[in-house]
Amino acid sequence: MPFEEQITHNYIIDYIRDTLKKSEGILAELEAYAHKNGVPIVQKEVASFLETVCRMRKPMRVLEIGTAIGYSAILMLSNMPEGASIVSIERDETMARLARENIERAGLTDRITVVEADAEAYLKELDGEFDMIFMDAAKSHYIYFLPECIRLLKSGGVLVSDNILYGGMVANRALLIRRKITIVKRLKKYIAALCEAPELKTSLLSIGDGVSLSYKL
Ligand SMILES: C[S@@+](CC[C@H](N)C(=O)[O-])C[C@H]1O[C@@H](n2cnc3c(N)ncnc32)[C@H](O)[C@@H]1O
């Protein structure tokens, strides 16, 4: 059973995906490429959520952790104000190269910077303030990225994290796969930390594979 079907009903997922506007141009191409090659990109409903958040918050600087082929970076930038920019971190050399090629094809090279690095080390060195952070890398590392994300996020900024319900395993022990125990334990710690952090106000949403939206007070 696909992960998201353990979070909500099939008929809800189908309804939402059929109802949302179809992607066009390079985003449609990247969706097809990801599907064909098994590259994990945000699901349709999460993509739509990110677009709406970008339109509402109008972030000028976004930090993305986990670029893959550049799909979500291109999607977010396309919904951000003129002059806005994204820094996106990707540790896999092939993915970083593909992302740069796709970003160039989208004509966004001067606005999206792909940094090839492990986020854990890179975030510690990173300075400046971001209006929005999109967390979409190794799920077991979210908890280690969080203190740096809180430091880097502007007051009034938002942190969006994907896959937080992880196929429902975070909420239901009966779904737990043995080899995923560590990831699930760390995701639970991450969710608790998001909910308890005095600097954040967090919502947990059961769309896609689970998404959190945190606002920095
Ligand atoms: C789910 S994919 C990102 C998908 C992308 N955000 C999208 O929706 O188009 C996760 C990516 O994070 C990268 N990644 C995982 N752990 C990382 C880390 N510690 N530092 C940097 N990149 C990491 C993986 O190589 C992978 O390409």
PDB file of N, CA and C in Angstrom, residues 99-150:
ATOM      1  N   ALA A  99      19.506  18.774 -10.818  1.00  0.00           N
ATOM      2  CA  ALA A  99      18.745  19.945 -10.357  1.00  0.00           C
ATOM      3  C   ALA A  99      19.250  21.204 -11.049  1.00  0.00           C
ATOM      4  N   ARG A 100      20.583  21.361 -11.112  1.00  0.00           N
ATOM      5  CA  ARG A 100      21.142  22.565 -11.764  1.00  0.00           C
ATOM      6  C   ARG A 100      20.739  22.619 -13.225  1.00  0.00           C
ATOM      7  N   GLU A 101      20.763  21.456 -13.899  1.00  0.00           N
ATOM      8  CA  GLU A 101      20.363  21.420 -15.327  1.00  0.00           C
ATOM      9  C   GLU A 101      18.889  21.833 -15.476  1.00  0.00           C
ATOM     10  N   ASN A 102      18.045  21.290 -14.606  1.00  0.00           N
ATOM     11  CA  ASN A 102      16.609  21.607 -14.695  1.00  0.00           C
ATOM     12  C   ASN A 102      16.337  23.076 -14.375  1.00  0.00           C
ATOM     13  N   ILE A 103      17.073  23.594 -13.393  1.00  0.00           N
ATOM     14  CA  ILE A 103      16.905  25.003 -13.001  1.00  0.00           C
ATOM     15  C   ILE A 103      17.352  25.912 -14.149  1.00  0.00           C
ATOM     16  N   GLU A 104      18.414  25.493 -14.835  1.00  0.00           N
ATOM     17  CA  GLU A 104      18.881  26.272 -15.993  1.00  0.00           C
ATOM     18  C   GLU A 104      17.816  26.251 -17.097  1.00  0.00           C
ATOM     19  N   ARG A 105      17.252  25.068 -17.338  1.00  0.00           N
ATOM     20  CA  ARG A 105      16.206  24.956 -18.375  1.00  0.00           C
ATOM     21  C   ARG A 105      15.001  25.827 -18.027  1.00  0.00           C
ATOM     22  N   ALA A 106      14.745  25.969 -16.706  1.00  0.00           N
ATOM     23  CA  ALA A 106      13.614  26.796 -16.267  1.00  0.00           C
ATOM     24  C   ALA A 106      13.970  28.288 -16.292  1.00  0.00           C
ATOM     25  N   GLY A 107      15.245  28.592 -16.595  1.00  0.00           N
ATOM     26  CA  GLY A 107      15.697  29.993 -16.661  1.00  0.00           C
ATOM     27  C   GLY A 107      15.807  30.628 -15.280  1.00  0.00           C
ATOM     28  N   LEU A 108      16.104  29.801 -14.254  1.00  0.00           N
ATOM     29  CA  LEU A 108      16.107  30.328 -12.879  1.00  0.00           C
ATOM     30  C   LEU A 108      17.472  30.223 -12.189  1.00  0.00           C
ATOM     31  N   THR A 109      18.527  30.054 -13.005  1.00  0.00           N
ATOM     32  CA  THR A 109      19.875  29.848 -12.443  1.00  0.00           C
ATOM     33  C   THR A 109      20.303  30.987 -11.512  1.00  0.00           C
ATOM     34  N   ASP A 110      19.920  32.207 -11.843  1.00  0.00           N
ATOM     35  CA  ASP A 110      20.359  33.336 -11.003  1.00  0.00           C
ATOM     36  C   ASP A 110      19.492  33.500  -9.753  1.00  0.00           C
ATOM     37  N   ARG A 111      18.451  32.671  -9.607  1.00  0.00           N
ATOM     38  CA  ARG A 111      17.553  32.835  -8.445  1.00  0.00           C
ATOM     39  C   ARG A 111      17.499  31.609  -7.530  1.00  0.00           C
ATOM     40  N   ILE A 112      17.932  30.454  -8.062  1.00  0.00           N
ATOM     41  CA  ILE A 112      17.977  29.242  -7.221  1.00  0.00           C
ATOM     42  C   ILE A 112      19.415  28.744  -7.193  1.00  0.00           C
ATOM     43  N   THR A 113      20.006  28.708  -5.995  1.00  0.00           N
ATOM     44  CA  THR A 113      21.368  28.217  -5.834  1.00  0.00           C
ATOM     45  C   THR A 113      21.323  26.823  -5.218  1.00  0.00           C
ATOM     46  N   VAL A 114      21.869  25.851  -5.946  1.00  0.00           N
ATOM     47  CA  VAL A 114      21.945  24.489  -5.397  1.00  0.00           C
ATOM     48  C   VAL A 114      23.318  24.329  -4.749  1.00  0.00           C
ATOM     49  N   VAL A 115      23.316  24.033  -3.458  1.00  0.00           N
ATOM     50  CA  VAL A 115      24.562  23.834  -2.730  1.00  0.00           C
ATOM     51  C   VAL A 115      24.747  22.331  -2.545  1.00  0.00           C
ATOM     52  N   GLU A 116      25.847  21.808  -3.082  1.00  0.00           N
ATOM     53  CA  GLU A 116      26.084  20.370  -2.926  1.00  0.00           C
ATOM     54  C   GLU A 116      26.836  20.147  -1.619  1.00  0.00           C
ATOM     55  N   ALA A 117      26.106  19.685  -0.604  1.00  0.00           N
ATOM     56  CA  ALA A 117      26.701  19.529   0.733  1.00  0.00           C
ATOM     57  C   ALA A 117      25.777  18.691   1.597  1.00  0.00           C
ATOM     58  N   ASP A 118      26.347  18.169   2.687  1.00  0.00           N
ATOM     59  CA  ASP A 118      25.494  17.523   3.678  1.00  0.00           C
ATOM     60  C   ASP A 118      24.892  18.630   4.547  1.00  0.00           C
ATOM     61  N   ALA A 119      23.585  18.632   4.649  1.00  0.00           N
ATOM     62  CA  ALA A 119      22.909  19.733   5.337  1.00  0.00           C
ATOM     63  C   ALA A 119      23.355  19.869   6.791  1.00  0.00           C
ATOM     64  N   GLU A 120      23.660  18.735   7.417  1.00  0.00           N
ATOM     65  CA  GLU A 120      23.987  18.807   8.848  1.00  0.00           C
ATOM     66  C   GLU A 120      25.199  19.709   9.094  1.00  0.00           C
ATOM     67  N   ALA A 121      26.237  19.532   8.273  1.00  0.00           N
ATOM     68  CA  ALA A 121      27.438  20.364   8.421  1.00  0.00           C
ATOM     69  C   ALA A 121      27.178  21.759   7.855  1.00  0.00           C
ATOM     70  N   TYR A 122      26.536  21.826   6.706  1.00  0.00           N
ATOM     71  CA  TYR A 122      26.373  23.102   5.999  1.00  0.00           C
ATOM     72  C   TYR A 122      25.521  24.092   6.801  1.00  0.00           C
ATOM     73  N   LEU A 123      24.453  23.585   7.420  1.00  0.00           N
ATOM     74  CA  LEU A 123      23.548  24.481   8.155  1.00  0.00           C
ATOM     75  C   LEU A 123      24.278  25.198   9.283  1.00  0.00           C
ATOM     76  N   LYS A 124      25.220  24.493   9.919  1.00  0.00           N
ATOM     77  CA  LYS A 124      25.972  25.087  11.047  1.00  0.00           C
ATOM     78  C   LYS A 124      26.792  26.293  10.590  1.00  0.00           C
ATOM     79  N   GLU A 125      27.240  26.245   9.318  1.00  0.00           N
ATOM     80  CA  GLU A 125      28.085  27.327   8.774  1.00  0.00           C
ATOM     81  C   GLU A 125      27.257  28.456   8.170  1.00  0.00           C
ATOM     82  N   LEU A 126      25.983  28.159   7.907  1.00  0.00           N
ATOM     83  CA  LEU A 126      25.149  29.112   7.163  1.00  0.00           C
ATOM     84  C   LEU A 126      24.725  30.291   8.044  1.00  0.00           C
ATOM     85  N   ASP A 127      24.823  31.486   7.454  1.00  0.00           N
ATOM     86  CA  ASP A 127      24.401  32.704   8.155  1.00  0.00           C
ATOM     87  C   ASP A 127      23.244  33.341   7.422  1.00  0.00           C
ATOM     88  N   GLY A 128      22.683  34.369   7.981  1.00  0.00           N
ATOM     89  CA  GLY A 128      21.613  35.103   7.314  1.00  0.00           C
ATOM     90  C   GLY A 128      20.267  34.652   7.819  1.00  0.00           C
ATOM     91  N   GLU A 129      19.238  35.283   7.301  1.00  0.00           N
ATOM     92  CA  GLU A 129      17.877  34.983   7.752  1.00  0.00           C
ATOM     93  C   GLU A 129      17.015  34.575   6.580  1.00  0.00           C
ATOM     94  N   PHE A 130      16.127  33.628   6.807  1.00  0.00           N
ATOM     95  CA  PHE A 130      15.227  33.147   5.758  1.00  0.00           C
ATOM     96  C   PHE A 130      13.776  33.383   6.171  1.00  0.00           C
ATOM     97  N   ASP A 131      12.936  33.679   5.159  1.00  0.00           N
ATOM     98  CA  ASP A 131      11.508  33.908   5.411  1.00  0.00           C
ATOM     99  C   ASP A 131      10.753  32.591   5.462  1.00  0.00           C
ATOM    100  N   MET A 132      11.355  31.576   4.833  1.00  0.00           N
ATOM    101  CA  MET A 132      10.677  30.273   4.773  1.00  0.00           C
ATOM    102  C   MET A 132      11.742  29.187   4.622  1.00  0.00           C
ATOM    103  N   ILE A 133      11.526  28.063   5.312  1.00  0.00           N
ATOM    104  CA  ILE A 133      12.418  26.904   5.162  1.00  0.00           C
ATOM    105  C   ILE A 133      11.554  25.707   4.796  1.00  0.00           C
ATOM    106  N   PHE A 134      11.992  24.963   3.776  1.00  0.00           N
ATOM    107  CA  PHE A 134      11.286  23.731   3.410  1.00  0.00           C
ATOM    108  C   PHE A 134      12.205  22.547   3.712  1.00  0.00           C
ATOM    109  N   MET A 135      11.786  21.744   4.664  1.00  0.00           N
ATOM    110  CA  MET A 135      12.572  20.595   5.132  1.00  0.00           C
ATOM    111  C   MET A 135      12.088  19.349   4.406  1.00  0.00           C
ATOM    112  N   ASP A 136      12.977  18.764   3.559  1.00  0.00           N
ATOM    113  CA  ASP A 136      12.554  17.593   2.777  1.00  0.00           C
ATOM    114  C   ASP A 136      13.757  16.705   2.460  1.00  0.00           C
ATOM    115  N   ALA A 137      14.567  16.414   3.488  1.00  0.00           N
ATOM    116  CA  ALA A 137      15.749  15.570   3.271  1.00  0.00           C
ATOM    117  C   ALA A 137      15.568  14.265   4.046  1.00  0.00           C
ATOM    118  N   ALA A 138      16.676  13.669   4.544  1.00  0.00           N
ATOM    119  CA  ALA A 138      16.583  12.408   5.286  1.00  0.00           C
ATOM    120  C   ALA A 138      15.753  12.622   6.550  1.00  0.00           C
ATOM    121  N   LYS A 139      14.681  11.850   6.665  1.00  0.00           N
ATOM    122  CA  LYS A 139      13.705  12.089   7.744  1.00  0.00           C
ATOM    123  C   LYS A 139      14.324  11.913   9.141  1.00  0.00           C
ATOM    124  N   SER A 140      15.284  10.990   9.246  1.00  0.00           N
ATOM    125  CA  SER A 140      15.886  10.727  10.563  1.00  0.00           C
ATOM    126  C   SER A 140      16.783  11.881  11.009  1.00  0.00           C
ATOM    127  N   HIS A 141      17.067  12.823  10.098  1.00  0.00           N
ATOM    128  CA  HIS A 141      17.961  13.925  10.469  1.00  0.00           C
ATOM    129  C   HIS A 141      17.223  15.220  10.787  1.00  0.00           C
ATOM    130  N   TYR A 142      15.915  15.243  10.552  1.00  0.00           N
ATOM    131  CA  TYR A 142      15.158  16.482  10.808  1.00  0.00           C
ATOM    132  C   TYR A 142      15.437  17.011  12.216  1.00  0.00           C
ATOM    133  N   ILE A 143      15.447  16.095  13.182  1.00  0.00           N
ATOM    134  CA  ILE A 143      15.617  16.515  14.576  1.00  0.00           C
ATOM    135  C   ILE A 143      16.958  17.221  14.787  1.00  0.00           C
ATOM    136  N   TYR A 144      17.989  16.799  14.005  1.00  0.00           N
ATOM    137  CA  TYR A 144      19.314  17.429  14.153  1.00  0.00           C
ATOM    138  C   TYR A 144      19.381  18.761  13.394  1.00  0.00           C
ATOM    139  N   PHE A 145      18.533  18.902  12.352  1.00  0.00           N
ATOM    140  CA  PHE A 145      18.527  20.159  11.582  1.00  0.00           C
ATOM    141  C   PHE A 145      17.730  21.255  12.298  1.00  0.00           C
ATOM    142  N   LEU A 146      16.836  20.848  13.192  1.00  0.00           N
ATOM    143  CA  LEU A 146      15.872  21.813  13.749  1.00  0.00           C
ATOM    144  C   LEU A 146      16.492  23.028  14.460  1.00  0.00           C
ATOM    145  N   PRO A 147      17.491  22.829  15.373  1.00  0.00           N
ATOM    146  CA  PRO A 147      18.022  24.028  16.049  1.00  0.00           C
ATOM    147  C   PRO A 147      18.566  25.054  15.060  1.00  0.00           C
ATOM    148  N   GLU A 148      19.234  24.577  13.999  1.00  0.00           N
ATOM    149  CA  GLU A 148      19.791  25.515  13.010  1.00  0.00           C
ATOM    150  C   GLU A 148      18.658  26.174  12.221  1.00  0.00           C
ATOM    151  N   CYS A 149      17.599  25.405  11.935  1.00  0.00           N
ATOM    152  CA  CYS A 149      16.469  25.996  11.195  1.00  0.00           C
ATOM    153  C   CYS A 149      15.816  27.098  12.015  1.00  0.00           C
ATOM    154  N   ILE A 150      15.656  26.864  13.320  1.00  0.00           N
ATOM    155  CA  ILE A 150      15.054  27.898  14.182  1.00  0.00           C
ATOM    156  C   ILE A 150      15.956  29.135  14.190  1.00  0.00           C
TER     157      ILE A 150
END
